[in-house]
Amino acid sequence: VLVAKKKLNRDVWSKEIYLIITNINRIVDLFLTPGAFLIPYTLMAVFGGIPLFYMELALGQFHRTGAIPVWKEICPIFKGIGYSICIIALYVSFYYNTIIAWALYYFYCSFTATLPWTNCDNPWNTPNCTNYFGKNNVSWNNFSKSPAEEFYIRNVLEIHESKGLGDVGGVRWQLLLCLFVIFTIVYFSLWKGVKTSGKVVWVTATLPYLVLFILLVRGATLPGAWRGVVFYLKPNWAKLLDTDVWVDAATQIFFSMGPGFGVLLALASYNQFNNNCYRDAIVTSLVNCLTSFLSGFVIFTVLGYMAEMRSVEVEDVAKDKGSSLLFITYPEAIANMVGSNFWAIVFFLMVITLGLDSTFGGLEAIITAVIDEYPHLFAKRRELFVLGLVIVCFLGSLSTLTRGGAYVAKLLEVFGSGSSIIAVVLLESIAVSWFYGIQRFCDDIHAMLGFSPGMFWRICWVAITPAFLVFITVSSLVYQPPLNLFGYDYPDWSINVGYLIGASSFIWIPFYMVYKLLRTPGSLKMRLAVCIHPEKTAHDQRPDTLCMNTIP
């Protein structure tokens, strides 16, 4: 009865559009480089990302609870998935907010007469710095570095002062201050709950597209831009046989769309019961994929220009991805624009707002899951709980603020949220489709929307999506490519540490299974029967006929 009352009094979005815009803000992705894996990316989106996106929205909206307690109503023995999701989200916060802090540092450096990454006349530059902005016949060799690259590596990160993971060096106080500002914003945005979010969603939803369009127009006018576009769109069939490409594509889909991180469950749990989550899933997923496709054009027009100026092939300058694209490629594009300072300020402000949106979603997933699971401890102490969580995330991020912090961030990115999240999503899809039952799940959706999912969705949930995830999980475990960052080869011991980081989140699933079986009375057969059936019937707690609080 208490659980039912809690659900009936749960806040909901006052307007359905707020959930769509919030999700769009969270999933807009500027890190994608789909030139080499456009086909795997599309296939993983259609048969993996979108079906799982739809599944999590439906689960959150119907059961109206977070990632931990939701399993009581689905399949209790898999409740460890909820704890694993929270640990993974915690690891993501350790390095992802550091990336936002880097963007804040760039934002601060943009308020100068001349952008510091446009020339080689700075104290941090080396003799290898080669400036080709507005120049012809520049001599570029294997040792040459662009001003933007040296600014990022030698000034922002100061990674040359570190000897590697064995000696990461001291903390960069400038980045520490930036991270403190970021977490202060995060705390005061989350401490009162979802009622304090969504106030500026219209601005943060439109700003990225305006900036991307301007960068695209400018990039298309650069010499050699067409080379990058051709490289971007031309399929590389040989790459389809590379397992690493498929793993990267799958990881990119899950990280940008968010299934498995608990964010969709948390946000959808504040929906009206009859909200059209099917429409939400289709719209937000398509926006994500199309935005990634658009950002690919922006990236590769600049890469084509860089290749033209350096007199090399596009693939020679398209090796970097992730944060290197964000802090090297985009700044180089901005440096070639009229009014570069203004556009640098706008661009990095956009990056900060998008990053904060993602951080809000990730931490809200933890907050919602823990408070819904332990309401007697935290429901009336949300402010203190959020403060404690933010402090833990800040302390966990300190190692990524050192001069070798980029090495730590890369290790957390690969092992803390790479293969682990794919394995967790695999078990989640199996638990819902095979144990909870695809027919029961479809009946739940019919109760909310008035129609059942079609055959495509059923087949994906039951067979195609799990098959894809099994392939990706096994492949990523069997074949782990050498880990390298800025020419630094990660030592074997660090790879073992990475595996321990990944196992520390996934291990909660078998641990809870054993715990649940031991705590349940009866024979083994009876225990299994009890543990795989919902503890309570969510159908009897439907809030669709009662008046609920709304989020302004």
Coordinates of C-alpha atoms in Angstrom, one line a residue, residues 109 112-135 140 145-152 154-155 331-332 334-336 340-341:
C109 CA 40.5 30.9 -22.7
T112 CA 41.2 36.7 -25.3
A113 CA 42.2 39.0 -28.1
T114 CA 43.5 36.1 -30.1
L115 CA 42.5 32.5 -29.5
P116 CA 45.6 30.7 -27.9
W117 CA 45.3 27.7 -30.3
T118 CA 45.7 29.7 -33.5
N119 CA 49.5 30.2 -33.5
C120 CA 52.8 28.7 -32.3
D121 CA 54.0 31.8 -30.4
N122 CA 53.0 30.5 -26.9
P123 CA 55.2 29.3 -24.0
W124 CA 53.9 25.8 -24.3
N125 CA 54.6 25.4 -28.0
T126 CA 57.5 23.2 -29.3
P127 CA 59.7 23.4 -32.4
N128 CA 57.3 20.8 -33.9
C129 CA 54.4 23.2 -33.9
T130 CA 53.4 24.0 -37.5
N131 CA 50.8 26.6 -38.2
Y132 CA 49.0 26.3 -41.6
F133 CA 46.2 28.8 -40.9
G134 CA 45.9 30.9 -44.1
K135 CA 49.2 29.6 -45.4
W140 CA 54.2 18.9 -42.7
K145 CA 51.9 19.3 -34.4
S146 CA 49.1 21.8 -35.0
P147 CA 48.7 24.8 -32.6
A148 CA 45.3 23.4 -31.5
E149 CA 46.8 20.0 -30.7
E150 CA 49.7 21.4 -28.7
F151 CA 47.3 23.8 -26.8
Y152 CA 45.2 20.8 -25.8
R154 CA 50.6 20.7 -23.5
N155 CA 48.6 23.5 -22.0
P331 CA 38.7 24.4 -32.4
E332 CA 40.7 24.3 -35.6
I334 CA 36.5 27.7 -35.3
A335 CA 40.0 29.3 -35.7
N336 CA 39.3 29.6 -39.4
S340 CA 36.5 33.2 -34.1
N341 CA 36.5 34.4 -30.5

